[in-house]
């Protein structure tokens, strides 16, 4: 992977608030990199610094090894699609897409040609004369995408471009974005707070929390091997059970729980010195609910609190002997499906290697 | 959905009363004056014995009325242009600037709206006495600009505030320099606000009378001042004709402004 | 975020220019008048040779000034009460009603704002001549009510529009009758709008001069009219003192209104 | 089931628009009934007519056999929680909850007592003196719920009360609403456009579409046995494959698809006379993806278009031989999980009884 774009230790402070800190990331040419995190985690700040709307307090941004910080926004030759609708309201769709070419003083015939191709790319052929106010939100964001790509920028920034759209339309345009990424080979930096969107679109994901990047990796990597409690909680469903560390050997811990149960051989993340408390993370789909304790792997007794039919599965809320709640999903065809009642005493079983433990901060 | 007209009940009577009072005290007298301007009686007998355009002929024949109307129009147009330009700059700084004291500055720009106009007139009169600007076109323009500018600033600031800065940022990332983005994107997007500000500024100057009386000289006076002074001497139907023209232009411009606003919301 | 003060560039100079002009033509002359009202020179020499409260003593000693001020206050308070009550009814009908012609009615209620005040004055004067109401308190109140009501309607309508009708509906489903819901829920919720409307209505009457000159009789005149007529005869520091009091009350009430609005947004 | 509340043929017309038509429904005492449908489907209109904010053009509403239409809203003794926040902004939380009791001229000591109990019910004990503007959206809706229940109305209307809240808070308050429903035994009519919310909360669901009720039933009933294409599409994930009806026998159809495949024994819904076209509905979790055609049940060949890792499962987009797209989900531990590539020729298999067919309108 050639480091095409290098975000080098960016720090941004507003007054007393540290919006981002020690943000360090390299992106390869043509990669689809997503900044994922809750609002206020610094992902948008980092994007704005890339766009040149804000200057970092510290750090540098390099493209092909050269700093771009001294280049003003309009000379960075970067494309961007915004969260809000940003089409120029007084210009037609065609003139909106032509705008970047007009400011570059391109010839009319070349402009006409490029605009037609850009609109074809976003599947809005022939709508050159439509006014933006007469279009749906989804169409407007497609036009914005065409406008951001018409001048072939090497880097495209996308700041939650689909957050104002409803679910069905969002999934449809996600597919379009994936296709356009493959067709154009542009390097995309995409900001979102929606983990499913991140998983659908990205080559790699940088998980932001409280101004820092907690972990960078592909979706399956982050899901299977979260390095922090935050990443484990933010990506995918997960249940956390509170216990205490008994012993640690080769990075694997034995955890003792409130009812005296001992779970051994759990991969442990975090600094062991900081305390004895730890949380055991389980993925609901890796947990099996059964009447008896599993023979292999780990197991804990639980009591059923509530069941909710959710169409393709039934969510069963259970509680451990010491009172921690968790939810198990019974898929269609599970032997217990439809046979669970409130108050039942059952067991949750899981393969030892599918659990992880995190030191409590 | 709780209150349609059939269910208005007591509101209905209150509304009827207010409408009646407003019609009685505002609309009828003005319609009455407009009617008198077409009536044949020099002594303003109502209803007029017959209809005539004589008073308009007399009005347009009298060079003093024409001069006053031209003076009003000239001052109004100059005030309009300056008010929109200065209002645009002030609004950009007030809406987009992030400097300290912005709230104070905004309050300062709006003070002419709240000060009693007679005091503003006295104050400007005293200053212009010293500067020798009473009775000059410049004096008129400055006086009317002071009262028109706050309205221009409010209108243009409103348009700028409802314009999403992200659109300007998008233009900049598209490769336009900040100035190019403002001229090619921001200005066209707020043009309705600029037009409204222009119409308001012109009307404020066109209709203003207190400042104008203080600024006026025998050789330089606006139409409202001429109406005022003529009235003081002699109640002639020519004044009614002049009033009708003042009202007509005002109403036409306000309708234009309303249509503009409607066109924008579409 | 594109425009902080350091990056203002040309705006910065434009802003400085406008501030300078406004200060020069508006604020300085008024401060100058305020200063003169405390100056010892009867001939309005500036800077004053020494400071005195004589002119205020003279002002308060002269029963004609005091009577004018009391007349102004009395008219202002009556206008305020009527304007808020009528404005509330009209706003409820305009904002909540679903009858046809609502837009026309709204435009009709706002006409006094756009008509040239000198024409409104002439029209009312002509009507009141017939009704024998010139120089009466009723005449003053009606004249000022006609110009104050549009502002009250705008302010109260704005408050009503930002009040979610679902809250009133919730009160009704809770068991309150529609009238009870309006009095116990809607009115308290828009009380800031009502207070603002009251302050504006009072100030419009308190500061108004054109209509007042037409309505005034030698025995019944408001403070701005007294300032006006005294100025015409004689430029005495007592006028400066009266002006200062007019400005002071205006500014105090506007600050109260601004604090009210701030309290509301919290 | 005693028909406690009876919505009898309600029709509401605004100008030329028919907002609801032939709405017919009975609700038992203490039942949790949800009106589920997209916006503009007439579910809110029906609720407003119940509340008395609007009069129906035709039809009647009966409670315990007596029409309530002539009773004005404030005398219907119905509780309601609105979509928007409707706390009285100038009153404290305690006074907001006390409001219905004050207009009923109740004594102060009784009011104090009932307010305390209502706030305890929504878990906001001791917050009587807080002002609504100083509360979060979730807390405000809890107070609104307390205010709607404090006078023990027999019927509680809820108009998308959670739609302004974020997902986590929404699920938390859903649990509270379920608990409160069980504790108070109030009859609840709940409007939502969120099928998951409907499934979580309701005893029965009435599915609204274009002003009419398409189907009424419990969640599992609607999921397993949708009577119309709309219900099948709206509740749960589903894939539709277009084919033509070959034969119909005993309500079961044989369908011929574009590549000549024949699928037999599919339960058929709709009027057969209206056409030969039909759509085969499959639930993604009932479809198995495998390298070979299943020996039992039905099977179709497909080609893999795309895969997306989504954490607890992988979505595989496939296309049938005649080009219809559908998505299959591979759970963790599926034999093909991680072994599928773009372009692979595979088979989808399903048990014959798990599919349904709908006549194309």
mmCIF file of N, CA, C and O in Angstrom, chain D residues 214-287:
data_model
loop_
_atom_site.group_PDB
_atom_site.id
_atom_site.type_symbol
_atom_site.label_atom_id
_atom_site.label_comp_id
_atom_site.label_asym_id
_atom_site.label_seq_id
_atom_site.Cartn_x
_atom_site.Cartn_y
_atom_site.Cartn_z
ATOM 1 N N UNK D 214 -54.913 -2.710 5.548
ATOM 2 C CA UNK D 214 -54.684 -3.855 4.662
ATOM 3 C C UNK D 214 -54.841 -5.170 5.401
ATOM 4 O O UNK D 214 -55.299 -6.157 4.848
ATOM 5 N N UNK D 215 -54.397 -5.197 6.661
ATOM 6 C CA UNK D 215 -54.465 -6.442 7.419
ATOM 7 C C UNK D 215 -54.324 -6.125 8.898
ATOM 8 O O UNK D 215 -53.617 -5.183 9.276
ATOM 9 N N UNK D 216 -55.001 -6.899 9.741
ATOM 10 C CA UNK D 216 -54.864 -6.749 11.186
ATOM 11 C C UNK D 216 -54.452 -8.099 11.756
ATOM 12 O O UNK D 216 -54.985 -9.132 11.353
ATOM 13 N N UNK D 217 -53.507 -8.082 12.669
ATOM 14 C CA UNK D 217 -53.118 -9.349 13.276
ATOM 15 C C UNK D 217 -51.956 -9.163 14.230
ATOM 16 O O UNK D 217 -51.423 -8.058 14.363
ATOM 17 N N UNK D 218 -51.548 -10.236 14.900
ATOM 18 C CA UNK D 218 -50.366 -10.155 15.753
ATOM 19 C C UNK D 218 -49.138 -10.079 14.855
ATOM 20 O O UNK D 218 -49.201 -10.400 13.659
ATOM 21 N N UNK D 219 -48.017 -9.664 15.411
ATOM 22 C CA UNK D 219 -46.785 -9.572 14.629
ATOM 23 C C UNK D 219 -46.449 -10.875 13.924
ATOM 24 O O UNK D 219 -46.269 -10.886 12.704
ATOM 25 N N UNK D 220 -46.349 -12.003 14.657
ATOM 26 C CA UNK D 220 -46.010 -13.266 13.984
ATOM 27 C C UNK D 220 -47.007 -13.642 12.888
ATOM 28 O O UNK D 220 -46.616 -14.149 11.839
ATOM 29 N N UNK D 221 -48.311 -13.361 13.103
ATOM 30 C CA UNK D 221 -49.301 -13.646 12.062
ATOM 31 C C UNK D 221 -49.009 -12.865 10.786
ATOM 32 O O UNK D 221 -49.022 -13.407 9.682
ATOM 33 N N UNK D 222 -48.780 -11.559 10.964
ATOM 34 C CA UNK D 222 -48.542 -10.709 9.795
ATOM 35 C C UNK D 222 -47.265 -11.137 9.078
ATOM 36 O O UNK D 222 -47.179 -11.101 7.849
ATOM 37 N N UNK D 223 -46.276 -11.540 9.871
ATOM 38 C CA UNK D 223 -44.995 -11.913 9.273
ATOM 39 C C UNK D 223 -45.107 -13.228 8.517
ATOM 40 O O UNK D 223 -44.646 -13.368 7.392
ATOM 41 N N UNK D 224 -45.779 -14.206 9.169
ATOM 42 C CA UNK D 224 -45.834 -15.543 8.565
ATOM 43 C C UNK D 224 -46.857 -15.605 7.454
ATOM 44 O O UNK D 224 -46.715 -16.379 6.509
ATOM 45 N N UNK D 225 -47.894 -14.773 7.543
ATOM 46 C CA UNK D 225 -49.004 -14.948 6.630
ATOM 47 C C UNK D 225 -49.548 -13.623 6.089
ATOM 48 O O UNK D 225 -50.708 -13.312 6.263
ATOM 49 N N UNK D 226 -48.710 -12.852 5.427
ATOM 50 C CA UNK D 226 -49.198 -11.584 4.894
ATOM 51 C C UNK D 226 -50.226 -11.838 3.802
ATOM 52 O O UNK D 226 -50.058 -12.727 2.977
ATOM 53 N N UNK D 227 -51.306 -11.054 3.830
ATOM 54 C CA UNK D 227 -52.368 -11.261 2.852
ATOM 55 C C UNK D 227 -52.157 -10.445 1.583
ATOM 56 O O UNK D 227 -52.796 -10.705 0.570
ATOM 57 N N UNK D 228 -51.325 -9.410 1.654
ATOM 58 C CA UNK D 228 -51.107 -8.577 0.470
ATOM 59 C C UNK D 228 -49.611 -8.349 0.276
ATOM 60 O O UNK D 228 -48.802 -8.506 1.198
ATOM 61 N N UNK D 229 -49.288 -7.983 -0.932
ATOM 62 C CA UNK D 229 -47.915 -7.652 -1.286
ATOM 63 C C UNK D 229 -47.389 -6.550 -0.381
ATOM 64 O O UNK D 229 -46.254 -6.584 0.097
ATOM 65 N N UNK D 230 -48.244 -5.533 -0.112
ATOM 66 C CA UNK D 230 -47.804 -4.406 0.711
ATOM 67 C C UNK D 230 -47.383 -4.862 2.096
ATOM 68 O O UNK D 230 -46.326 -4.474 2.604
ATOM 69 N N UNK D 231 -48.199 -5.692 2.734
ATOM 70 C CA UNK D 231 -47.885 -6.160 4.085
ATOM 71 C C UNK D 231 -46.609 -7.000 4.065
ATOM 72 O O UNK D 231 -45.726 -6.846 4.920
ATOM 73 N N UNK D 232 -46.481 -7.845 3.066
ATOM 74 C CA UNK D 232 -45.282 -8.685 2.964
ATOM 75 C C UNK D 232 -44.032 -7.826 2.830
ATOM 76 O O UNK D 232 -42.981 -8.111 3.401
ATOM 77 N N UNK D 233 -44.162 -6.732 2.077
ATOM 78 C CA UNK D 233 -43.028 -5.859 1.828
ATOM 79 C C UNK D 233 -42.723 -5.003 3.043
ATOM 80 O O UNK D 233 -41.569 -4.741 3.365
ATOM 81 N N UNK D 234 -43.775 -4.557 3.761
ATOM 82 C CA UNK D 234 -43.584 -3.581 4.836
ATOM 83 C C UNK D 234 -43.103 -4.238 6.118
ATOM 84 O O UNK D 234 -42.350 -3.639 6.874
ATOM 85 N N UNK D 235 -43.540 -5.455 6.380
ATOM 86 C CA UNK D 235 -43.153 -6.122 7.628
ATOM 87 C C UNK D 235 -42.076 -7.157 7.340
ATOM 88 O O UNK D 235 -42.314 -8.140 6.641
ATOM 89 N N UNK D 236 -40.907 -6.935 7.886
ATOM 90 C CA UNK D 236 -39.800 -7.857 7.678
ATOM 91 C C UNK D 236 -39.124 -7.627 6.338
ATOM 92 O O UNK D 236 -39.660 -6.966 5.456
ATOM 93 N N UNK D 237 -37.921 -8.155 6.193
ATOM 94 C CA UNK D 237 -37.237 -8.099 4.903
ATOM 95 C C UNK D 237 -37.894 -9.115 3.984
ATOM 96 O O UNK D 237 -38.360 -10.160 4.423
ATOM 97 N N UNK D 238 -37.936 -8.806 2.714
ATOM 98 C CA UNK D 238 -38.476 -9.791 1.785
ATOM 99 C C UNK D 238 -37.915 -9.541 0.403
ATOM 100 O O UNK D 238 -37.541 -8.422 0.061
ATOM 101 N N UNK D 239 -37.832 -10.607 -0.378
ATOM 102 C CA UNK D 239 -37.401 -10.489 -1.761
ATOM 103 C C UNK D 239 -38.577 -10.908 -2.625
ATOM 104 O O UNK D 239 -39.350 -11.788 -2.248
ATOM 105 N N UNK D 240 -38.746 -10.225 -3.780
ATOM 106 C CA UNK D 240 -39.836 -10.570 -4.682
ATOM 107 C C UNK D 240 -39.274 -10.978 -6.034
ATOM 108 O O UNK D 240 -38.430 -10.266 -6.585
ATOM 109 N N UNK D 241 -39.720 -12.108 -6.548
ATOM 110 C CA UNK D 241 -39.288 -12.572 -7.872
ATOM 111 C C UNK D 241 -40.502 -12.597 -8.784
ATOM 112 O O UNK D 241 -41.550 -13.152 -8.424
ATOM 113 N N UNK D 242 -40.369 -11.971 -9.968
ATOM 114 C CA UNK D 242 -41.508 -11.868 -10.878
ATOM 115 C C UNK D 242 -41.615 -13.103 -11.764
ATOM 116 O O UNK D 242 -40.638 -13.513 -12.404
ATOM 117 N N UNK D 243 -42.817 -13.679 -11.804
ATOM 118 C CA UNK D 243 -43.027 -14.831 -12.676
ATOM 119 C C UNK D 243 -44.443 -14.823 -13.230
ATOM 120 O O UNK D 243 -45.152 -13.821 -13.089
ATOM 121 N N UNK D 244 -44.821 -15.922 -13.859
ATOM 122 C CA UNK D 244 -46.183 -16.019 -14.378
ATOM 123 C C UNK D 244 -46.852 -17.258 -13.811
ATOM 124 O O UNK D 244 -46.213 -18.302 -13.604
ATOM 125 N N UNK D 245 -48.166 -17.132 -13.585
ATOM 126 C CA UNK D 245 -48.906 -18.255 -13.019
ATOM 127 C C UNK D 245 -49.144 -19.304 -14.116
ATOM 128 O O UNK D 245 -49.637 -18.979 -15.198
ATOM 129 N N UNK D 246 -48.784 -20.542 -13.811
ATOM 130 C CA UNK D 246 -49.012 -21.643 -14.757
ATOM 131 C C UNK D 246 -50.363 -22.286 -14.432
ATOM 132 O O UNK D 246 -51.260 -22.310 -15.268
ATOM 133 N N UNK D 247 -50.492 -22.768 -13.206
ATOM 134 C CA UNK D 247 -51.744 -23.383 -12.777
ATOM 135 C C UNK D 247 -52.044 -22.958 -11.353
ATOM 136 O O UNK D 247 -51.143 -22.540 -10.616
ATOM 137 N N UNK D 248 -53.341 -23.028 -10.975
ATOM 138 C CA UNK D 248 -53.731 -22.755 -9.602
ATOM 139 C C UNK D 248 -54.618 -23.893 -9.129
ATOM 140 O O UNK D 248 -55.549 -24.291 -9.830
ATOM 141 N N UNK D 249 -54.300 -24.442 -7.977
ATOM 142 C CA UNK D 249 -55.114 -25.521 -7.435
ATOM 143 C C UNK D 249 -55.188 -25.375 -5.924
ATOM 144 O O UNK D 249 -54.148 -25.265 -5.266
ATOM 145 N N UNK D 250 -56.416 -25.353 -5.374
ATOM 146 C CA UNK D 250 -56.601 -25.239 -3.923
ATOM 147 C C UNK D 250 -55.829 -24.054 -3.342
ATOM 148 O O UNK D 250 -55.210 -24.167 -2.296
ATOM 149 N N UNK D 251 -55.826 -22.936 -4.054
ATOM 150 C CA UNK D 251 -55.130 -21.750 -3.539
ATOM 151 C C UNK D 251 -53.627 -21.845 -3.654
ATOM 152 O O UNK D 251 -52.915 -20.973 -3.172
ATOM 153 N N UNK D 252 -53.132 -22.887 -4.293
ATOM 154 C CA UNK D 252 -51.684 -23.003 -4.452
ATOM 155 C C UNK D 252 -51.336 -22.902 -5.942
ATOM 156 O O UNK D 252 -52.015 -23.478 -6.791
ATOM 157 N N UNK D 253 -50.311 -22.162 -6.224
ATOM 158 C CA UNK D 253 -49.981 -21.861 -7.618
ATOM 159 C C UNK D 253 -48.668 -22.504 -8.024
ATOM 160 O O UNK D 253 -47.801 -22.788 -7.199
ATOM 161 N N UNK D 254 -48.557 -22.767 -9.324
ATOM 162 C CA UNK D 254 -47.252 -23.098 -9.914
ATOM 163 C C UNK D 254 -46.812 -21.869 -10.687
ATOM 164 O O UNK D 254 -47.583 -21.308 -11.456
ATOM 165 N N UNK D 255 -45.603 -21.439 -10.464
ATOM 166 C CA UNK D 255 -45.098 -20.239 -11.112
ATOM 167 C C UNK D 255 -43.961 -20.581 -12.065
ATOM 168 O O UNK D 255 -43.061 -21.367 -11.728
ATOM 169 N N UNK D 256 -44.031 -19.972 -13.278
ATOM 170 C CA UNK D 256 -42.980 -20.169 -14.277
ATOM 171 C C UNK D 256 -42.153 -18.891 -14.323
ATOM 172 O O UNK D 256 -42.694 -17.788 -14.386
ATOM 173 N N UNK D 257 -40.821 -19.005 -14.278
ATOM 174 C CA UNK D 257 -39.970 -17.810 -14.279
ATOM 175 C C UNK D 257 -39.285 -17.619 -15.627
ATOM 176 O O UNK D 257 -39.335 -18.487 -16.507
ATOM 177 N N UNK D 258 -38.604 -16.492 -15.761
ATOM 178 C CA UNK D 258 -38.020 -16.059 -17.030
ATOM 179 C C UNK D 258 -37.072 -17.059 -17.656
ATOM 180 O O UNK D 258 -36.928 -17.113 -18.886
ATOM 181 N N UNK D 259 -36.403 -17.849 -16.844
ATOM 182 C CA UNK D 259 -35.453 -18.818 -17.404
ATOM 183 C C UNK D 259 -36.100 -20.180 -17.595
ATOM 184 O O UNK D 259 -35.406 -21.162 -17.860
ATOM 185 N N UNK D 260 -37.436 -20.260 -17.418
ATOM 186 C CA UNK D 260 -38.123 -21.536 -17.613
ATOM 187 C C UNK D 260 -38.310 -22.338 -16.345
ATOM 188 O O UNK D 260 -39.033 -23.336 -16.349
ATOM 189 N N UNK D 261 -37.663 -21.920 -15.229
ATOM 190 C CA UNK D 261 -37.815 -22.669 -13.982
ATOM 191 C C UNK D 261 -39.272 -22.683 -13.555
ATOM 192 O O UNK D 261 -39.990 -21.690 -13.721
ATOM 193 N N UNK D 262 -39.694 -23.785 -12.949
ATOM 194 C CA UNK D 262 -41.054 -23.904 -12.439
ATOM 195 C C UNK D 262 -40.982 -24.142 -10.939
ATOM 196 O O UNK D 262 -40.249 -24.998 -10.458
ATOM 197 N N UNK D 263 -41.736 -23.300 -10.197
ATOM 198 C CA UNK D 263 -41.824 -23.497 -8.749
ATOM 199 C C UNK D 263 -43.268 -23.861 -8.449
ATOM 200 O O UNK D 263 -44.186 -23.129 -8.816
ATOM 201 N N UNK D 264 -43.475 -24.986 -7.750
ATOM 202 C CA UNK D 264 -44.844 -25.465 -7.555
ATOM 203 C C UNK D 264 -45.253 -25.333 -6.096
ATOM 204 O O UNK D 264 -44.415 -25.172 -5.196
ATOM 205 N N UNK D 265 -46.590 -25.350 -5.866
ATOM 206 C CA UNK D 265 -47.130 -25.427 -4.511
ATOM 207 C C UNK D 265 -46.921 -24.177 -3.670
ATOM 208 O O UNK D 265 -46.619 -24.275 -2.490
ATOM 209 N N UNK D 266 -47.078 -22.990 -4.293
ATOM 210 C CA UNK D 266 -46.894 -21.761 -3.528
ATOM 211 C C UNK D 266 -48.267 -21.207 -3.152
ATOM 212 O O UNK D 266 -49.103 -20.997 -4.025
ATOM 213 N N UNK D 267 -48.516 -20.922 -1.857
ATOM 214 C CA UNK D 267 -49.793 -20.307 -1.475
ATOM 215 C C UNK D 267 -49.956 -18.977 -2.216
ATOM 216 O O UNK D 267 -49.032 -18.158 -2.233
ATOM 217 N N UNK D 268 -51.140 -18.777 -2.826
ATOM 218 C CA UNK D 268 -51.342 -17.602 -3.675
ATOM 219 C C UNK D 268 -52.367 -16.668 -3.043
ATOM 220 O O UNK D 268 -53.427 -17.096 -2.590
ATOM 221 N N UNK D 269 -52.051 -15.343 -2.999
ATOM 222 C CA UNK D 269 -52.987 -14.336 -2.492
ATOM 223 C C UNK D 269 -53.396 -13.417 -3.624
ATOM 224 O O UNK D 269 -52.604 -13.113 -4.500
ATOM 225 N N UNK D 270 -54.607 -12.946 -3.575
ATOM 226 C CA UNK D 270 -55.080 -11.976 -4.562
ATOM 227 C C UNK D 270 -56.055 -12.624 -5.524
ATOM 228 O O UNK D 270 -56.250 -13.834 -5.529
ATOM 229 N N UNK D 271 -56.660 -11.751 -6.357
ATOM 230 C CA UNK D 271 -57.700 -12.210 -7.272
ATOM 231 C C UNK D 271 -57.060 -12.770 -8.539
ATOM 232 O O UNK D 271 -56.431 -12.058 -9.297
ATOM 233 N N UNK D 272 -57.245 -14.072 -8.764
ATOM 234 C CA UNK D 272 -56.536 -14.739 -9.858
ATOM 235 C C UNK D 272 -56.943 -14.180 -11.221
ATOM 236 O O UNK D 272 -56.140 -14.121 -12.139
ATOM 237 N N UNK D 273 -58.221 -13.716 -11.333
ATOM 238 C CA UNK D 273 -58.686 -13.251 -12.640
ATOM 239 C C UNK D 273 -57.916 -12.045 -13.137
ATOM 240 O O UNK D 273 -57.888 -11.759 -14.331
ATOM 241 N N UNK D 274 -57.333 -11.308 -12.228
ATOM 242 C CA UNK D 274 -56.797 -10.010 -12.637
ATOM 243 C C UNK D 274 -55.531 -10.116 -13.492
ATOM 244 O O UNK D 274 -55.059 -9.115 -13.990
ATOM 245 N N UNK D 275 -54.972 -11.268 -13.651
ATOM 246 C CA UNK D 275 -53.802 -11.331 -14.520
ATOM 247 C C UNK D 275 -53.005 -12.595 -14.317
ATOM 248 O O UNK D 275 -53.259 -13.376 -13.400
ATOM 249 N N UNK D 276 -52.073 -12.811 -15.194
ATOM 250 C CA UNK D 276 -51.245 -14.001 -15.077
ATOM 251 C C UNK D 276 -49.969 -13.740 -14.290
ATOM 252 O O UNK D 276 -49.335 -14.655 -13.796
ATOM 253 N N UNK D 277 -49.553 -12.446 -14.200
ATOM 254 C CA UNK D 277 -48.314 -12.123 -13.507
ATOM 255 C C UNK D 277 -48.452 -12.302 -12.013
ATOM 256 O O UNK D 277 -49.498 -12.042 -11.442
ATOM 257 N N UNK D 278 -47.391 -12.774 -11.380
ATOM 258 C CA UNK D 278 -47.405 -12.908 -9.928
ATOM 259 C C UNK D 278 -45.999 -12.689 -9.404
ATOM 260 O O UNK D 278 -45.015 -12.783 -10.146
ATOM 261 N N UNK D 279 -45.917 -12.368 -8.117
ATOM 262 C CA UNK D 279 -44.601 -12.221 -7.510
ATOM 263 C C UNK D 279 -44.421 -13.247 -6.407
ATOM 264 O O UNK D 279 -45.311 -13.427 -5.558
ATOM 265 N N UNK D 280 -43.296 -13.894 -6.418
ATOM 266 C CA UNK D 280 -42.964 -14.882 -5.395
ATOM 267 C C UNK D 280 -42.231 -14.164 -4.282
ATOM 268 O O UNK D 280 -41.218 -13.494 -4.519
ATOM 269 N N UNK D 281 -42.732 -14.255 -3.052
ATOM 270 C CA UNK D 281 -42.104 -13.576 -1.936
ATOM 271 C C UNK D 281 -41.298 -14.571 -1.115
ATOM 272 O O UNK D 281 -41.810 -15.620 -0.713
ATOM 273 N N UNK D 282 -40.038 -14.240 -0.872
ATOM 274 C CA UNK D 282 -39.166 -15.081 -0.053
ATOM 275 C C UNK D 282 -38.632 -14.253 1.100
ATOM 276 O O UNK D 282 -38.312 -13.076 0.940
ATOM 277 N N UNK D 283 -38.539 -14.851 2.295
ATOM 278 C CA UNK D 283 -37.899 -14.192 3.426
ATOM 279 C C UNK D 283 -36.418 -14.534 3.395
ATOM 280 O O UNK D 283 -36.069 -15.724 3.362
ATOM 281 N N UNK D 284 -35.524 -13.517 3.422
ATOM 282 C CA UNK D 284 -34.087 -13.793 3.284
ATOM 283 C C UNK D 284 -33.583 -14.844 4.269
ATOM 284 O O UNK D 284 -32.764 -15.678 3.918
ATOM 285 N N UNK D 285 -34.094 -14.819 5.536
ATOM 286 C CA UNK D 285 -33.538 -15.760 6.515
ATOM 287 C C UNK D 285 -34.043 -17.185 6.303
ATOM 288 O O UNK D 285 -33.537 -18.118 6.905
ATOM 289 N N UNK D 286 -35.040 -17.373 5.404
ATOM 290 C CA UNK D 286 -35.532 -18.710 5.114
ATOM 291 C C UNK D 286 -34.866 -19.263 3.857
ATOM 292 O O UNK D 286 -35.146 -20.382 3.440
ATOM 293 N N UNK D 287 -34.039 -18.439 3.232
ATOM 294 C CA UNK D 287 -33.351 -18.886 2.021
ATOM 295 C C UNK D 287 -31.980 -19.417 2.407
ATOM 296 O O UNK D 287 -31.260 -18.771 3.175
#
